[in-house]
PDB file of C-alpha atoms in Angstrom:
ATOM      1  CA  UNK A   1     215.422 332.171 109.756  1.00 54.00           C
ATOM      2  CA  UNK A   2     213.868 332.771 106.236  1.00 57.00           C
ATOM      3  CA  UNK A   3     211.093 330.955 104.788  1.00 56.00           C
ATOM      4  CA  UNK A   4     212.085 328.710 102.445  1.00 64.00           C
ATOM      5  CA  UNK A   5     209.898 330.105  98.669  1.00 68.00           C
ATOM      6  CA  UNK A   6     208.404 326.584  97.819  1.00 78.00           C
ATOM      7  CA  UNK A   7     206.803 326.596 101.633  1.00 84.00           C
ATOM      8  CA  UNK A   8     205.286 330.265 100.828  1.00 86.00           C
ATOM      9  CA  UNK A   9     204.128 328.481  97.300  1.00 79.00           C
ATOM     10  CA  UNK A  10     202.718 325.354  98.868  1.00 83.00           C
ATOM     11  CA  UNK A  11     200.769 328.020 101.584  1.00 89.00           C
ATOM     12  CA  UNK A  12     199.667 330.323  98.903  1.00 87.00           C
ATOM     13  CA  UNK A  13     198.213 327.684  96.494  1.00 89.00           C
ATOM     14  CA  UNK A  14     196.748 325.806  99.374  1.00 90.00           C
ATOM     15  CA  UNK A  15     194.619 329.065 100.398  1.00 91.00           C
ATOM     16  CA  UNK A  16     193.952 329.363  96.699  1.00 93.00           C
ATOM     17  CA  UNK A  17     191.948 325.991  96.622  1.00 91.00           C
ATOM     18  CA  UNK A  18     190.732 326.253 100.129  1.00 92.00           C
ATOM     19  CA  UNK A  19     188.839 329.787  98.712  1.00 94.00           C
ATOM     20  CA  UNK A  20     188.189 328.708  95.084  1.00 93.00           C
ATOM     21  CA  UNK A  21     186.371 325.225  96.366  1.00 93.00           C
ATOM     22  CA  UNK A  22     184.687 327.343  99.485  1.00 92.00           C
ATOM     23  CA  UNK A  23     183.555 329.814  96.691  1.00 93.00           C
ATOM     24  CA  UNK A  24     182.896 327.588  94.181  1.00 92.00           C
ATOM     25  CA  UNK A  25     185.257 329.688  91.907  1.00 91.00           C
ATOM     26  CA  UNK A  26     184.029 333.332  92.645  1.00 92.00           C
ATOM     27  CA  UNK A  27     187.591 333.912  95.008  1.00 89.00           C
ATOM     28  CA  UNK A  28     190.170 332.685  92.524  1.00 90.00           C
ATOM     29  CA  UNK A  29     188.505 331.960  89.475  1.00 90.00           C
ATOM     30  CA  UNK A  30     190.789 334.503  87.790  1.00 91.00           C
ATOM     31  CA  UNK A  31     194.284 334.923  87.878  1.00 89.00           C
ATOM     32  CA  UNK A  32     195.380 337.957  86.574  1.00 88.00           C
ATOM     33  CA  UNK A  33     193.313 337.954  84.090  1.00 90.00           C
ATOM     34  CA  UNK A  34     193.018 334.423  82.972  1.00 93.00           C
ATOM     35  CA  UNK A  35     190.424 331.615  84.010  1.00 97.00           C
ATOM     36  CA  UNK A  36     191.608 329.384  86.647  1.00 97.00           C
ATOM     37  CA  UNK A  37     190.622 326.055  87.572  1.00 98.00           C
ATOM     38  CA  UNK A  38     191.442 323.595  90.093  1.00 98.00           C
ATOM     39  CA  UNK A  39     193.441 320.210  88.470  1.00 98.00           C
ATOM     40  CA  UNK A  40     193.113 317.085  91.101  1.00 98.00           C
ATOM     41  CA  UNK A  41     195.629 314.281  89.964  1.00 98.00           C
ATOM     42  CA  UNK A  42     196.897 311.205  91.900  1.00 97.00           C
ATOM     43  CA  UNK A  43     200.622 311.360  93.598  1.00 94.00           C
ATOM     44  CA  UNK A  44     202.534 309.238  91.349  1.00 94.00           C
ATOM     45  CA  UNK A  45     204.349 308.286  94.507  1.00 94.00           C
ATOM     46  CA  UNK A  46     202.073 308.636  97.792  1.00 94.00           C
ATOM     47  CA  UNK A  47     198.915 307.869  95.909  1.00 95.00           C
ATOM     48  CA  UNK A  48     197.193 310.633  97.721  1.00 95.00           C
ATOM     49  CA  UNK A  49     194.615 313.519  95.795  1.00 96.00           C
ATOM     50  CA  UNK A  50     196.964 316.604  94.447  1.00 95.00           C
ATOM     51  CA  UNK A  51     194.867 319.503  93.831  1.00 97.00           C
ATOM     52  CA  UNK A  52     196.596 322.165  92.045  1.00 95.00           C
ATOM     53  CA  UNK A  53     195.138 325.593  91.012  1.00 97.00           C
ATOM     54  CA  UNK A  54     195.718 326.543  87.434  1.00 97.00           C
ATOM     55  CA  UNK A  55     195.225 328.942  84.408  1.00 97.00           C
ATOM     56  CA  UNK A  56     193.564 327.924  81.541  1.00 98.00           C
ATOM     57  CA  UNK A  57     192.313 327.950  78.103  1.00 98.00           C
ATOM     58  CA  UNK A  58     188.984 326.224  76.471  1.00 98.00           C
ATOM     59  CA  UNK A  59     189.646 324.386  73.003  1.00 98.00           C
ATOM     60  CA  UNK A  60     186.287 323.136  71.952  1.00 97.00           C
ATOM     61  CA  UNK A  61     185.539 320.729  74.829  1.00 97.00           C
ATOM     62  CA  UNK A  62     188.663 320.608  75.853  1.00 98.00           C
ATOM     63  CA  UNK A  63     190.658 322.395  78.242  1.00 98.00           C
ATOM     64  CA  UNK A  64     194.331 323.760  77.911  1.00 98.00           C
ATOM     65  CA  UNK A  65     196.890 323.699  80.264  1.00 98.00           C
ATOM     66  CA  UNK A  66     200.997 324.862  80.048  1.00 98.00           C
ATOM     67  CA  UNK A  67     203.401 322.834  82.261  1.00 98.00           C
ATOM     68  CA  UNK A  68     205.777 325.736  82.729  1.00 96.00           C
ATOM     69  CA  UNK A  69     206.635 325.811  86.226  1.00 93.00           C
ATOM     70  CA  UNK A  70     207.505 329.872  85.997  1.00 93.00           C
ATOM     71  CA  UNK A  71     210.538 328.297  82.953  1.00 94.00           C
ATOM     72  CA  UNK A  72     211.834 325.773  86.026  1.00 93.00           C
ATOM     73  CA  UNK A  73     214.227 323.075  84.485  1.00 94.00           C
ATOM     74  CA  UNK A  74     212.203 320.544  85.519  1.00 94.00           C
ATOM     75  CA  UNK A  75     208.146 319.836  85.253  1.00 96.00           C
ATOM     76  CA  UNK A  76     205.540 320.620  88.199  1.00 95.00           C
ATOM     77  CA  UNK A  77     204.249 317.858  90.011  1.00 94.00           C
ATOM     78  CA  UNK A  78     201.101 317.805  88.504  1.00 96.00           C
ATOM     79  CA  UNK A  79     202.455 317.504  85.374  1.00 98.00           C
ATOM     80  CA  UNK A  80     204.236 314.049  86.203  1.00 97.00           C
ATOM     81  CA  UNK A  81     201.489 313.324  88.576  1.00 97.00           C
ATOM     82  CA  UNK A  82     199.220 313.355  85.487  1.00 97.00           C
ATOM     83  CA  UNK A  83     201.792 311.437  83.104  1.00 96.00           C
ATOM     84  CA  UNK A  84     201.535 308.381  85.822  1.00 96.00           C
ATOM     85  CA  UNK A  85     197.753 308.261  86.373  1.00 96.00           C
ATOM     86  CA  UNK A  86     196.146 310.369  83.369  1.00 97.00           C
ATOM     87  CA  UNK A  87     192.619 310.197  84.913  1.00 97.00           C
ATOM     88  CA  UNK A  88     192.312 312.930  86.727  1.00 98.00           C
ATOM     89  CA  UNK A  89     189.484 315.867  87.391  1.00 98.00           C
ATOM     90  CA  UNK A  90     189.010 319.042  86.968  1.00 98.00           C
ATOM     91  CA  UNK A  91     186.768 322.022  89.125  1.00 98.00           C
ATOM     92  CA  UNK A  92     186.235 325.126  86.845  1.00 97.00           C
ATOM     93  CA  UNK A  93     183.711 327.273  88.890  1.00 96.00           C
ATOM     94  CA  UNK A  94     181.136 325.150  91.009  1.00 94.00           C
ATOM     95  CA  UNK A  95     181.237 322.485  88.509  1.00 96.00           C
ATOM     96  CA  UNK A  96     183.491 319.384  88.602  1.00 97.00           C
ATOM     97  CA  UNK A  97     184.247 316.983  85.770  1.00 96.00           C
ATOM     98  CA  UNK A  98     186.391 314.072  85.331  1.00 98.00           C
ATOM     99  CA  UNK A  99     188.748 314.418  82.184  1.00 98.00           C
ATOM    100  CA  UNK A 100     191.940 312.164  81.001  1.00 98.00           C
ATOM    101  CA  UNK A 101     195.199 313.994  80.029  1.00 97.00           C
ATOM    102  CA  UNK A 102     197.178 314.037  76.675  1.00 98.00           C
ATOM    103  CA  UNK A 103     200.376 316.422  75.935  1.00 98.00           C
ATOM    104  CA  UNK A 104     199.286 318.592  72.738  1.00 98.00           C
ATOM    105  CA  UNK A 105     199.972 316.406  69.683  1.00 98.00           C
ATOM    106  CA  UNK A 106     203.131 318.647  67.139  1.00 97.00           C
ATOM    107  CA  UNK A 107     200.168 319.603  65.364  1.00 98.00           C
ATOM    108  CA  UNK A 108     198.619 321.052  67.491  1.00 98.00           C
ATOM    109  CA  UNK A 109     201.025 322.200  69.635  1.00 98.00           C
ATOM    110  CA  UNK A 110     201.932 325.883  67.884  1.00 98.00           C
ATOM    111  CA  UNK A 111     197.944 326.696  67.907  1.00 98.00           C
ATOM    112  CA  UNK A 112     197.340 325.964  71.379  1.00 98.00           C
ATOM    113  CA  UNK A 113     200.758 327.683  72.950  1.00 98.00           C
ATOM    114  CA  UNK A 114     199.864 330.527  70.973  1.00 98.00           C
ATOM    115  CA  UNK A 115     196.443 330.773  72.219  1.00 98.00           C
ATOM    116  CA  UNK A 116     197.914 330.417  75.856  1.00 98.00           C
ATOM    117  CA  UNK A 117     200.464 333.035  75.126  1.00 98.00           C
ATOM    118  CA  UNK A 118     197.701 335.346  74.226  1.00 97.00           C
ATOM    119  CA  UNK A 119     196.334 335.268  77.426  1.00 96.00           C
ATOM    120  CA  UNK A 120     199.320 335.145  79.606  1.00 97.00           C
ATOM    121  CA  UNK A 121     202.501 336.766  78.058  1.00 96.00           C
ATOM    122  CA  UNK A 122     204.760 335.419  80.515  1.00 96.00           C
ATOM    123  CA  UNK A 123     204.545 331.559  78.828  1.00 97.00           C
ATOM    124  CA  UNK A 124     207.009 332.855  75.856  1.00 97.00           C
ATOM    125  CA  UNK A 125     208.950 334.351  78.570  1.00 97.00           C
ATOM    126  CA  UNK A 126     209.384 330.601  80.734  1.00 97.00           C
ATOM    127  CA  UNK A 127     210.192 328.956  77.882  1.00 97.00           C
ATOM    128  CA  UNK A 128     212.963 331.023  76.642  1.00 96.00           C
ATOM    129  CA  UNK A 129     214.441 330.594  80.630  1.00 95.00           C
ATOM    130  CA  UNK A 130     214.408 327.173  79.737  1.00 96.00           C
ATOM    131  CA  UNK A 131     216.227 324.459  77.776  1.00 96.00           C
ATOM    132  CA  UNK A 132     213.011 322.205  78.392  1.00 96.00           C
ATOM    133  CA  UNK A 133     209.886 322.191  75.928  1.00 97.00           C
ATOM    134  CA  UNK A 134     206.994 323.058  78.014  1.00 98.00           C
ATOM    135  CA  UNK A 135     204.105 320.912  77.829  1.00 98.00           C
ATOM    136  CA  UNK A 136     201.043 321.735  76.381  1.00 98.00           C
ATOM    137  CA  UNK A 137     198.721 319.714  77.881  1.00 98.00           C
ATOM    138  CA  UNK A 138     195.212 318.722  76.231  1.00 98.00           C
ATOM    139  CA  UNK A 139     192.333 317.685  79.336  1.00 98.00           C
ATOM    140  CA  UNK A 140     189.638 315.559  77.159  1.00 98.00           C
ATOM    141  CA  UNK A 141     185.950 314.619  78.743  1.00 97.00           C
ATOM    142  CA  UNK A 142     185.224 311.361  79.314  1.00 92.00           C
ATOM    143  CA  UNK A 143     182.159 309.930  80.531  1.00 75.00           C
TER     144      UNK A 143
END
């Protein structure tokens, strides 16, 4: 009997974290060729930590993330995860901060995909496999 894919997923990005916190970002800091962090939200359901391992880009203090889910019809977990409990945290090498979420206002929006585009090709590529807008998502400090 196969695998099922999202088990291999779940495995894989498990590993990823396991490494990434163990290393404190020197074993999957990068993913091909783009910074990675790790995104902890709150199960909107279960109520239980979610850590997620992600690419990213810097805006100022913020950071950038795109909700693409590989141009999936529907939005990863940590994206809805973060819509119900937008406190959340964020490990980007051995240093972990505590941020609150916000989708990229329209403004903004165009800049910021771009810029995340740049690094990682593939994002133009998701959303034209999709009928979805993917999120742009804006992580702001707070104190």
């Amino acid at each position: 009997m196969a695998t099922p894919p999202n088990l291999i997923f779940r495995a894989i990005s498990a590993a990823h974290v396991f490494l990434y916190r163990a290393t404190r970002g020197t074993f999957g800091g990068m993913t091909m060729g783009v910074p990675t962090l790790l995104l902890t939200t709150v199960g909107r359901k279960t109520g239980k930590a979610r850590t997620a391992p992600l690419m990213y880009g810097r805006d100022g203090d913020n950071f950038v993330l795109v909700a693409s889910k590989g141009g999936s019809p529907e939005h990863p977990l940590w994206y809805t995860n973060m819509k119900a409990n937008p406190e959340v945290e964020v490990q980007v090498g051995g240093n972990v901060r505590k941020v609150r979420y916000r989708d990229a206002t329209p403004d903004e929006r165009p800049r910021l995909w771009r810029m995340m585009a740049e690094q990682y090709p593939s994002y133009d590529d998701y959303q034209k496999k999709t009928t979805r807008e993917i999120p742009v998502v804006v992580l702001e400090p707070r104190a």
